[in-house]
CSV table of N, CA and C in Angstrom, one decimal:
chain,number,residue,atom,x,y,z
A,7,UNK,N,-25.7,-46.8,-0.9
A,7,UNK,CA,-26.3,-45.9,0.0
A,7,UNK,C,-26.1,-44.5,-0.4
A,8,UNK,N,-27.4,-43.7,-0.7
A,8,UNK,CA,-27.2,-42.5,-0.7
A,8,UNK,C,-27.0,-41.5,0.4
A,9,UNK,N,-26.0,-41.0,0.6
A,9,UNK,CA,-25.3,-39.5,1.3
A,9,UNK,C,-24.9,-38.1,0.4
A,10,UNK,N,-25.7,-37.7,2.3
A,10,UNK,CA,-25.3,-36.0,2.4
A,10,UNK,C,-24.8,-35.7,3.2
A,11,UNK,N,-23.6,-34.7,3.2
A,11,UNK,CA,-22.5,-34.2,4.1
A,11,UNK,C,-22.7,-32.9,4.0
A,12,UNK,N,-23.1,-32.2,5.1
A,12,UNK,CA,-23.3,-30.9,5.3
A,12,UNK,C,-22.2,-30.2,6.0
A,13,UNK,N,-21.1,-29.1,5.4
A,13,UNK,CA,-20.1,-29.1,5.9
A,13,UNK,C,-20.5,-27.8,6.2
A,14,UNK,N,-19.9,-27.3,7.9
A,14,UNK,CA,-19.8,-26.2,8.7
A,14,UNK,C,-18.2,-25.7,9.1
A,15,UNK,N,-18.1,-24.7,8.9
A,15,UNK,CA,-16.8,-24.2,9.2
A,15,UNK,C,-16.4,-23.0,9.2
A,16,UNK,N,-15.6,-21.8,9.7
A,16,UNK,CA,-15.1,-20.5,9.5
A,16,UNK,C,-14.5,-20.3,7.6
A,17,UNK,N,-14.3,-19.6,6.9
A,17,UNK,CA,-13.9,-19.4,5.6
A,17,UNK,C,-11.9,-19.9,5.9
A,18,UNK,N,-11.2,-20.5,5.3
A,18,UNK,CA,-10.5,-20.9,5.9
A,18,UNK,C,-10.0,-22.0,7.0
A,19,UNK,N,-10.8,-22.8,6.9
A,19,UNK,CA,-10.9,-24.1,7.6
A,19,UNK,C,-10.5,-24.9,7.6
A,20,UNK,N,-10.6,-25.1,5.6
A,20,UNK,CA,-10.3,-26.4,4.9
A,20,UNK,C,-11.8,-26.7,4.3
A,21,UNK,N,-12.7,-26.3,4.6
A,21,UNK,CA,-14.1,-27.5,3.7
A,21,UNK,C,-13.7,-27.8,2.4
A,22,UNK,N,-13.7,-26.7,1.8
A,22,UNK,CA,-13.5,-27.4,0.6
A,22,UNK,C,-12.4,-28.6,0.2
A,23,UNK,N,-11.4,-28.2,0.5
A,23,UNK,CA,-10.2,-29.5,1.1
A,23,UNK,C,-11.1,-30.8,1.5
A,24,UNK,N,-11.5,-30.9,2.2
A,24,UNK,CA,-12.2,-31.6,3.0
A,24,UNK,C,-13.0,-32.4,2.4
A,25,UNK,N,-13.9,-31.6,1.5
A,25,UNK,CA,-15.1,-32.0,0.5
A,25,UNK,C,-14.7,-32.9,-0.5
A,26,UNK,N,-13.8,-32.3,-1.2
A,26,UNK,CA,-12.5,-32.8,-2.6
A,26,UNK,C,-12.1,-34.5,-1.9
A,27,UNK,N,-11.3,-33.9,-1.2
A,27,UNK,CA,-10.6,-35.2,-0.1
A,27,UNK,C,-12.1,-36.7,0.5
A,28,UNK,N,-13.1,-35.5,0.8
A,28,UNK,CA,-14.1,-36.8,1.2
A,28,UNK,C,-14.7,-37.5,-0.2
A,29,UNK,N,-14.8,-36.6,-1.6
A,29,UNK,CA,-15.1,-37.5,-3.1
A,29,UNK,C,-14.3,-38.3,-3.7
A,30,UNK,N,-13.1,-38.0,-3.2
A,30,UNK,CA,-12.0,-39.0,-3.4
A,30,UNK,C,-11.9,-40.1,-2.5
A,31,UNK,N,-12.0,-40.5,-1.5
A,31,UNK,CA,-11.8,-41.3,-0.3
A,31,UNK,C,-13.6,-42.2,-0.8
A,32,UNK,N,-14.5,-41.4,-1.0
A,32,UNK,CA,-15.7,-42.1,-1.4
A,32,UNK,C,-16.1,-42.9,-2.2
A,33,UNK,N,-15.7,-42.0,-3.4
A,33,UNK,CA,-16.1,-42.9,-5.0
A,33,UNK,C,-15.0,-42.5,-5.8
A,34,UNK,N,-13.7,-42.3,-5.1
A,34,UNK,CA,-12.4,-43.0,-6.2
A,34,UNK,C,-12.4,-40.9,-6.7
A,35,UNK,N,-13.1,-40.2,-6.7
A,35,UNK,CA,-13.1,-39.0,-7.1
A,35,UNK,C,-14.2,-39.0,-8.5
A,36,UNK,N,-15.0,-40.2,-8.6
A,36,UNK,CA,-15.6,-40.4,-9.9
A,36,UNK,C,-16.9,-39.5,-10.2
A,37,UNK,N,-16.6,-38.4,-10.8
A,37,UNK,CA,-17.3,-37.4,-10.9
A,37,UNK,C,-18.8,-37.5,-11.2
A,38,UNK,N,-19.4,-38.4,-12.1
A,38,UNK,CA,-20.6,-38.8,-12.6
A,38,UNK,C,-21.0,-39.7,-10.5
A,39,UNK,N,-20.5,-39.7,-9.8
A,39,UNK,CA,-21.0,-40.1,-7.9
A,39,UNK,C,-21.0,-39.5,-7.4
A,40,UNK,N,-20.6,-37.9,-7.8
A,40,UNK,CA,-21.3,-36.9,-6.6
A,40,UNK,C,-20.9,-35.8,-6.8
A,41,UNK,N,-21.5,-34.8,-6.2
A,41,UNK,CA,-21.3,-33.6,-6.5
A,41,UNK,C,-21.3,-32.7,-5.4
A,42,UNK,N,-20.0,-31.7,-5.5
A,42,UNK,CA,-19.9,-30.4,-4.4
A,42,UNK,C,-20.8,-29.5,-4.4
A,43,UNK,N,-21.8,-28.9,-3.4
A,43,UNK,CA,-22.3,-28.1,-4.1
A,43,UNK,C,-21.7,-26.5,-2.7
A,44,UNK,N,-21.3,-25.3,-3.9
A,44,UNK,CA,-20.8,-24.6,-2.7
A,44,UNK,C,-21.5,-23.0,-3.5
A,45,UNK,N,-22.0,-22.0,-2.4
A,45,UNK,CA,-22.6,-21.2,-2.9
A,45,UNK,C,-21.4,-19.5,-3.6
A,46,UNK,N,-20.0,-20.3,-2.9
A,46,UNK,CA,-19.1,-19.5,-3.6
A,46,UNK,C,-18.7,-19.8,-5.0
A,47,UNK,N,-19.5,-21.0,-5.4
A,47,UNK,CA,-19.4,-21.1,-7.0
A,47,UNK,C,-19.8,-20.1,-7.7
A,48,UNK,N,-20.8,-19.7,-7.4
A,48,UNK,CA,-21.9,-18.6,-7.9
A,48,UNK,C,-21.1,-17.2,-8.5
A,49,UNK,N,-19.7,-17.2,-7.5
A,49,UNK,CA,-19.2,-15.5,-7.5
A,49,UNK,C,-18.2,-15.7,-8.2
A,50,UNK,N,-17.7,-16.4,-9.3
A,50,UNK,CA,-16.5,-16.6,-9.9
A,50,UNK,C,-17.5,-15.8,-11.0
A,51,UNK,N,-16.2,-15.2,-11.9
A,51,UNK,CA,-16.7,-14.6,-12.8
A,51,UNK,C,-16.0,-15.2,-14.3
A,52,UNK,N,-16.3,-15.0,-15.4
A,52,UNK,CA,-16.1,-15.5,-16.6
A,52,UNK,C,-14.5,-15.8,-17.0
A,53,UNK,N,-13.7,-15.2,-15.9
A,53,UNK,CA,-12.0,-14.7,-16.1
A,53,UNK,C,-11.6,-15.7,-15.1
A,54,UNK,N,-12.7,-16.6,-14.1
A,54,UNK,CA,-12.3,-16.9,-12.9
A,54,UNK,C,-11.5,-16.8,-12.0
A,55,UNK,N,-12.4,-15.3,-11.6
A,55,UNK,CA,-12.1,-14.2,-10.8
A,55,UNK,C,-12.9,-14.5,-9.4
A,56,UNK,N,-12.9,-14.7,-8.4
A,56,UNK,CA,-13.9,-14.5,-7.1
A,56,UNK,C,-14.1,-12.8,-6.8
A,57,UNK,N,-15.7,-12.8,-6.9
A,57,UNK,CA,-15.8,-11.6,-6.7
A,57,UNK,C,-17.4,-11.4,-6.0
A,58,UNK,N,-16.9,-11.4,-4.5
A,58,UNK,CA,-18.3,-11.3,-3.8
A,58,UNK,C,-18.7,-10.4,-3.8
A,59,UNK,N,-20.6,-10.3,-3.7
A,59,UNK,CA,-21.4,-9.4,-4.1
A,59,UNK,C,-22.4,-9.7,-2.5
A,60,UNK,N,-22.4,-8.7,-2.3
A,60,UNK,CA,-23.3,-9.2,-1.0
A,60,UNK,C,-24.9,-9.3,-1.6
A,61,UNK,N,-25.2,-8.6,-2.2
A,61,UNK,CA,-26.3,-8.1,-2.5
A,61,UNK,C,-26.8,-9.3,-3.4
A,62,UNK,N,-26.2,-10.4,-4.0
A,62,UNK,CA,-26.6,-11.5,-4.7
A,62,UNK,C,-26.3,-12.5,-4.3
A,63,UNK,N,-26.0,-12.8,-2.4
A,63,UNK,CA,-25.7,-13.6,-1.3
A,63,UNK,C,-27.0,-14.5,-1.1
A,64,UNK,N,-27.8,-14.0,-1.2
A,64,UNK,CA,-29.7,-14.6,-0.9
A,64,UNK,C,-29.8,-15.5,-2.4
A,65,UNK,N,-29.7,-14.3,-3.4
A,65,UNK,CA,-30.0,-15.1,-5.1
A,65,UNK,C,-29.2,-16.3,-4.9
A,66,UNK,N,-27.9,-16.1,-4.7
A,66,UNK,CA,-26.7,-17.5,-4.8
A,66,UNK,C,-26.8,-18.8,-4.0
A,67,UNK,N,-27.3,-18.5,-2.6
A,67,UNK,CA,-27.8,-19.6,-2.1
A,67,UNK,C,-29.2,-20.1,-2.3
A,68,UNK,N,-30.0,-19.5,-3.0
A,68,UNK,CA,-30.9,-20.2,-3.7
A,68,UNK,C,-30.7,-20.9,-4.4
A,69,UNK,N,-30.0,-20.4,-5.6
A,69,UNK,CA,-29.4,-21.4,-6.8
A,69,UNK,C,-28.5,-22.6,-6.0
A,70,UNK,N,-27.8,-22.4,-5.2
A,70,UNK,CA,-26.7,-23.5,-4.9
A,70,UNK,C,-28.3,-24.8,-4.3
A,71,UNK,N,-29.0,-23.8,-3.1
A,71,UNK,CA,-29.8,-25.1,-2.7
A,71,UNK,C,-31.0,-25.4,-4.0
A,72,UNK,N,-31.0,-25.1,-5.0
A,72,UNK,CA,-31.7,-25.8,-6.3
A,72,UNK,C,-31.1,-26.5,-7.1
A,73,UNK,N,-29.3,-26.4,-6.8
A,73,UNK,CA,-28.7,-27.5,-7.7
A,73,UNK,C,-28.7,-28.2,-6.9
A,74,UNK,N,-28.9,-28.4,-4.8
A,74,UNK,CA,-28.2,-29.8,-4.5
A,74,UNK,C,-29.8,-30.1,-4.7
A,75,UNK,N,-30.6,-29.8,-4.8
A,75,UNK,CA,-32.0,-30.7,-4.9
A,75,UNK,C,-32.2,-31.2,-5.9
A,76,UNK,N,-31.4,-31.0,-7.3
A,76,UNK,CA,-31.6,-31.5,-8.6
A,76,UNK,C,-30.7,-32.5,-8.5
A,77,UNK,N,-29.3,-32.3,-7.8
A,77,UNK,CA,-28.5,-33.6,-7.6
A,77,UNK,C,-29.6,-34.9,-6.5
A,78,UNK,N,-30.2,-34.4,-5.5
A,78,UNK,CA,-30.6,-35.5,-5.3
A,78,UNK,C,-31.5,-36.2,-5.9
A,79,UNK,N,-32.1,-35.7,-6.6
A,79,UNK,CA,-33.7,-35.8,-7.7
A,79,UNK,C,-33.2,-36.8,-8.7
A,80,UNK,N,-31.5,-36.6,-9.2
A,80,UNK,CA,-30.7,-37.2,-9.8
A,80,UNK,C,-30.5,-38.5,-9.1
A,81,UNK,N,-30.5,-38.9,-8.3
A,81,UNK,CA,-30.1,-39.9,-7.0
A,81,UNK,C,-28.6,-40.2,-6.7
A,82,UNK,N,-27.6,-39.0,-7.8
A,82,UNK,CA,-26.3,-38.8,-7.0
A,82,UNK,C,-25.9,-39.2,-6.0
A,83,UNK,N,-25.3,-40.4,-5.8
A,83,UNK,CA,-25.2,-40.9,-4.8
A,83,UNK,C,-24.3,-40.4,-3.4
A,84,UNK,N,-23.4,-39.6,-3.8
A,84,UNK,CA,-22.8,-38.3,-3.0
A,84,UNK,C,-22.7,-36.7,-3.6
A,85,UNK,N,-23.6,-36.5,-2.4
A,85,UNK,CA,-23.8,-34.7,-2.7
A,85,UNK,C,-23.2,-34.2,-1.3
A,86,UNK,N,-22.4,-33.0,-1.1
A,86,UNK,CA,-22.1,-32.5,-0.1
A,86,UNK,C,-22.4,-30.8,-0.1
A,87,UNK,N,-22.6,-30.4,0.5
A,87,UNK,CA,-22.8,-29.0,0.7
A,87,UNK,C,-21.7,-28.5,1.5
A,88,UNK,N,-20.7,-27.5,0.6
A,88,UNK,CA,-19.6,-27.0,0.7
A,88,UNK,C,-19.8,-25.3,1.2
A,89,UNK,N,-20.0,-25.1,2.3
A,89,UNK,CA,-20.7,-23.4,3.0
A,89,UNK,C,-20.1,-23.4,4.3
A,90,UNK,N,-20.5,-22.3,4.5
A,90,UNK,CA,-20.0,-22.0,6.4
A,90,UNK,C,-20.9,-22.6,7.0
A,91,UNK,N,-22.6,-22.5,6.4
A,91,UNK,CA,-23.4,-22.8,7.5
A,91,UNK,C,-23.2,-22.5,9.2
A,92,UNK,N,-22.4,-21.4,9.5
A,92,UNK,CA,-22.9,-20.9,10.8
A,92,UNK,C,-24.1,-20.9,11.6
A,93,UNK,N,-25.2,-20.7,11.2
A,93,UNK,CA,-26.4,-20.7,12.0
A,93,UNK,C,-27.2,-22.0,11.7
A,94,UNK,N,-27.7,-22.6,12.5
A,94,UNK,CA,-28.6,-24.1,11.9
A,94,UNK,C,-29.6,-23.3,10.5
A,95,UNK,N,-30.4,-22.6,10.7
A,95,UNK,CA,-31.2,-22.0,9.8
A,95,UNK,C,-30.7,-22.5,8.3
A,96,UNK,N,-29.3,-21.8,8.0
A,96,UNK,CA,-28.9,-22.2,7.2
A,96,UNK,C,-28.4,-23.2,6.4
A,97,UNK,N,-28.7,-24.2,6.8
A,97,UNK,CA,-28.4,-25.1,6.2
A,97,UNK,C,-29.9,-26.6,6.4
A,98,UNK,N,-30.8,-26.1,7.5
A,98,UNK,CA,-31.6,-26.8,7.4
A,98,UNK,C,-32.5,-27.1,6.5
A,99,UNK,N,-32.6,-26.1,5.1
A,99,UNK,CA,-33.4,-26.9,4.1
A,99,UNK,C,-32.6,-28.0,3.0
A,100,UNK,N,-31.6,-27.8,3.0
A,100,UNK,CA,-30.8,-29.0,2.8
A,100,UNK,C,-31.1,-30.1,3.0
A,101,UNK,N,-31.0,-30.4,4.6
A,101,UNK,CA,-30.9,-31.4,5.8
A,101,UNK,C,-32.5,-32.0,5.4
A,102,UNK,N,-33.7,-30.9,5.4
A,102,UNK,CA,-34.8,-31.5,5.1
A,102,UNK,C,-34.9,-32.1,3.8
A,103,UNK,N,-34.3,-31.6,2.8
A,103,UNK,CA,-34.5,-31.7,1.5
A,103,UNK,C,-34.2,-33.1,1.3
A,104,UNK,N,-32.8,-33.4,1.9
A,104,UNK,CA,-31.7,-35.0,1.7
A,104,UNK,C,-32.5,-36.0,2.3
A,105,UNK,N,-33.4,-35.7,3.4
A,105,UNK,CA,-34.0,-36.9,4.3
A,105,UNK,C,-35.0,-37.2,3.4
A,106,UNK,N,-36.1,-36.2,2.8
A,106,UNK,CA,-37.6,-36.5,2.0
A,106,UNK,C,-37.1,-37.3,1.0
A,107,UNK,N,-35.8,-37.2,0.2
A,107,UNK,CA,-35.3,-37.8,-0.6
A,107,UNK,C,-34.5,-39.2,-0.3
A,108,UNK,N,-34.7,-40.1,0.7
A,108,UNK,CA,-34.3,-41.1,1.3
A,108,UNK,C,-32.6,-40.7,1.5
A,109,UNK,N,-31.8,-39.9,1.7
A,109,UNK,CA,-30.7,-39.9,1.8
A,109,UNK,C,-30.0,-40.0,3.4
A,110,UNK,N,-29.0,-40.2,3.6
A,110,UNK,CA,-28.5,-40.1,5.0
A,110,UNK,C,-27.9,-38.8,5.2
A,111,UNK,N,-27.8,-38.2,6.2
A,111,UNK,CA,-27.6,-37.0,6.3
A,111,UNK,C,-26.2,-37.2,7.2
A,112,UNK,N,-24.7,-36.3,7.2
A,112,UNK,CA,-24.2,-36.1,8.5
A,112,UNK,C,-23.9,-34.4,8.2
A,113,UNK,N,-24.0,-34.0,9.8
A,113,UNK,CA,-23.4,-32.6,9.7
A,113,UNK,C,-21.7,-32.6,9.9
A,114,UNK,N,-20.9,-32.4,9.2
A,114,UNK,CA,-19.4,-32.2,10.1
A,114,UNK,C,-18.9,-30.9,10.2
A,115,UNK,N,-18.5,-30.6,11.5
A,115,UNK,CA,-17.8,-29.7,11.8
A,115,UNK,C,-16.2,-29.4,11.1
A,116,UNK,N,-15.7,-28.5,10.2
A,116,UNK,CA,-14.6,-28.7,10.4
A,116,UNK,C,-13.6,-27.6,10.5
A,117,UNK,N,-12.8,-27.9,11.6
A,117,UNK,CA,-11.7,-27.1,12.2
A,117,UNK,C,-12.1,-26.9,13.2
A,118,UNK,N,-11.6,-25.6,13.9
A,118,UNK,CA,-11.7,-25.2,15.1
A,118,UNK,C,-12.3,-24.1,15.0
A,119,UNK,N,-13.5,-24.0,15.6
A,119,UNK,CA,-14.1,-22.9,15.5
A,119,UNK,C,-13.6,-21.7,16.4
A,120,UNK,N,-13.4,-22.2,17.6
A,120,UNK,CA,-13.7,-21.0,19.2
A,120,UNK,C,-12.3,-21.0,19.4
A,121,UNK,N,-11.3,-21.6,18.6
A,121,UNK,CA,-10.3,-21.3,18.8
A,121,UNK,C,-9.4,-20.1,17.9
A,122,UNK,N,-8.8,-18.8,19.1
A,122,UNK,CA,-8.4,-17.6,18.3
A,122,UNK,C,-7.0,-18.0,17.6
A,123,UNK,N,-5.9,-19.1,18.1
A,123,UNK,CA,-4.8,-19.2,16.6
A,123,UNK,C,-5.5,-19.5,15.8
A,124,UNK,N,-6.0,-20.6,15.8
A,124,UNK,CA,-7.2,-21.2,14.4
A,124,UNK,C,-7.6,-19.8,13.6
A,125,UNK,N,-8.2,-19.5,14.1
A,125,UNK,CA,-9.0,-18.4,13.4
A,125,UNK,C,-7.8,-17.2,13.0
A,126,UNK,N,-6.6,-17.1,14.2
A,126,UNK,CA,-6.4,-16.3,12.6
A,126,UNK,C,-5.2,-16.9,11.8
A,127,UNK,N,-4.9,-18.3,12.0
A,127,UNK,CA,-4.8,-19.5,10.7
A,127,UNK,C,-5.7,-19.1,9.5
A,128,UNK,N,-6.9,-19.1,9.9
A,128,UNK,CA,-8.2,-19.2,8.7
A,128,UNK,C,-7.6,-17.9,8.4
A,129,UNK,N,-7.6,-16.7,8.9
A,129,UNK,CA,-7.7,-15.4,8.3
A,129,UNK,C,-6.2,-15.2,7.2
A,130,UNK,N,-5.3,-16.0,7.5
A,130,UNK,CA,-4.3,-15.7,6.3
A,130,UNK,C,-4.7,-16.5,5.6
A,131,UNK,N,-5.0,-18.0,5.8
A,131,UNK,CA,-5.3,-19.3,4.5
A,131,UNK,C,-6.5,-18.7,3.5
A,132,UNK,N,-7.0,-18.0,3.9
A,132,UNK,CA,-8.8,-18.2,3.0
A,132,UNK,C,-8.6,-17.3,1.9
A,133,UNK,N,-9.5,-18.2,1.0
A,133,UNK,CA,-8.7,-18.2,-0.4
A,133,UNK,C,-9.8,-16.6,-0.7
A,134,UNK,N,-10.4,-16.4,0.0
A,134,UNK,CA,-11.4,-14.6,-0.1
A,134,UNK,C,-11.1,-13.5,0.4
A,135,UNK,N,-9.8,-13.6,0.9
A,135,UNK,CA,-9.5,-12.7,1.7
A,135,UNK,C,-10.5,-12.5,2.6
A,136,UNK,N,-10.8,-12.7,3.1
A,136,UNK,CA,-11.5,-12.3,4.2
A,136,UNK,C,-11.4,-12.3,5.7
A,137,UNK,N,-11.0,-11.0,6.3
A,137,UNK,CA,-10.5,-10.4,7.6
A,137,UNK,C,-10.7,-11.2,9.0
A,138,UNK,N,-10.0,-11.3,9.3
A,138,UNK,CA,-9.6,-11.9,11.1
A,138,UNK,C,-11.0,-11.4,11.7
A,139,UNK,N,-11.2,-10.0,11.7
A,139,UNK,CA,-12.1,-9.5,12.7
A,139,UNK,C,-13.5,-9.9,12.1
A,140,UNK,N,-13.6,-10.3,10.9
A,140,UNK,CA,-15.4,-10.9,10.2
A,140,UNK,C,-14.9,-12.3,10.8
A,141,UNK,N,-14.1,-12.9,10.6
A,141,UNK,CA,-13.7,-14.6,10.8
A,141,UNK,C,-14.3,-15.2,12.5
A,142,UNK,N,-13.2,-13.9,13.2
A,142,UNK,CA,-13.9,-13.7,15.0
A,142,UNK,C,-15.4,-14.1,14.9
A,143,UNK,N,-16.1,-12.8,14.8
A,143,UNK,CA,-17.2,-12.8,14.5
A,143,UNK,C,-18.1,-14.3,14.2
A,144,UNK,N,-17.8,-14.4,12.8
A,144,UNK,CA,-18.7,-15.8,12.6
A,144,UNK,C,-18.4,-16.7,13.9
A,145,UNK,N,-17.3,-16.9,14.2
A,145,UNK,CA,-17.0,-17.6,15.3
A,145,UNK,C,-17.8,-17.4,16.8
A,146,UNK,N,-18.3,-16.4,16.7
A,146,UNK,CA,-19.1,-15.8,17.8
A,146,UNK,C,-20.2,-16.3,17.7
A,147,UNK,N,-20.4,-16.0,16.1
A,147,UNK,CA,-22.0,-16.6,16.0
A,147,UNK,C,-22.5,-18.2,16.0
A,148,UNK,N,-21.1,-19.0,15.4
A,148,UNK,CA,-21.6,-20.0,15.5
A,148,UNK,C,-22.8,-21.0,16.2
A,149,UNK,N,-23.4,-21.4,15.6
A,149,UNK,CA,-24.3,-22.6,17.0
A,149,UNK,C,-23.9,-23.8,16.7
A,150,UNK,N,-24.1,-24.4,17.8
A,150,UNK,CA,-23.7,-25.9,17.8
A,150,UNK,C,-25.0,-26.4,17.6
């Protein structure tokens, strides 16, 4: 059976954890069965440095959703999308992309979104540094 796991979460959550932990629990971790696809791959630089660019945020999730379409085109039998996906928008051409391609789709939530220790849990864990008061926020915006 081919699967997609569309993972939603604040930065500091765990997805990626999550993602790793779900390729391992699935196909033994057997790399040639699936593939992470995360749009923070994009911002590592040649030193394997993370270094976000806002301004190449649009370019990068282009590319991320053109490699998970090439993994399913591949018939990879696990592909997951490793992102915040806060708003449905974002992540719905995924969702459409996995189904035209016979695949099973699930969305998982992970962590605690509306919860403020959680969040500012996430704000020291996240491997981007990135601020309590942007973390709130996404939290605000989330949709279910």
């Amino acid at each position: 059976m081919k699967q997609v796991f569309i993972l939603r979460g604040l930065p500091g959550c765990g997805k990626s954890y999550y993602a790793q932990s779900l390729a391992d629990e699935m196909v033994a971790g057997d790399q040639s069965q699936y593939l992470i696809c995360s749009t923070d791959d994009y911002f590592y630089n040649e030193q394997g440095d993370y270094q976000f660019d806002k301004f190449k945020l649009s370019q990068y999730h282009n590319l991320n959703l053109a490699r998970f379409i090439n993994a399913l085109a591949q018939d990879i039998p696990l592909v997951i999308v490793d992102n915040t996906n806060i708003k449905k928008w974002e992540f719905i051409a995924y969702s459409q992309a996995a189904i035209a391609l016979g695949y099973q789709v699930k969305e998982v939530i992970v962590g605690e979104v509306k919860d403020k220790s959680m969040q500012h849990l996430y704000a020291k864990r996240n491997s981007h540094n990135i601020p309590l008061k942007m973390i709130s926020k996404m939290a605000y915006m989330f949709e279910w």
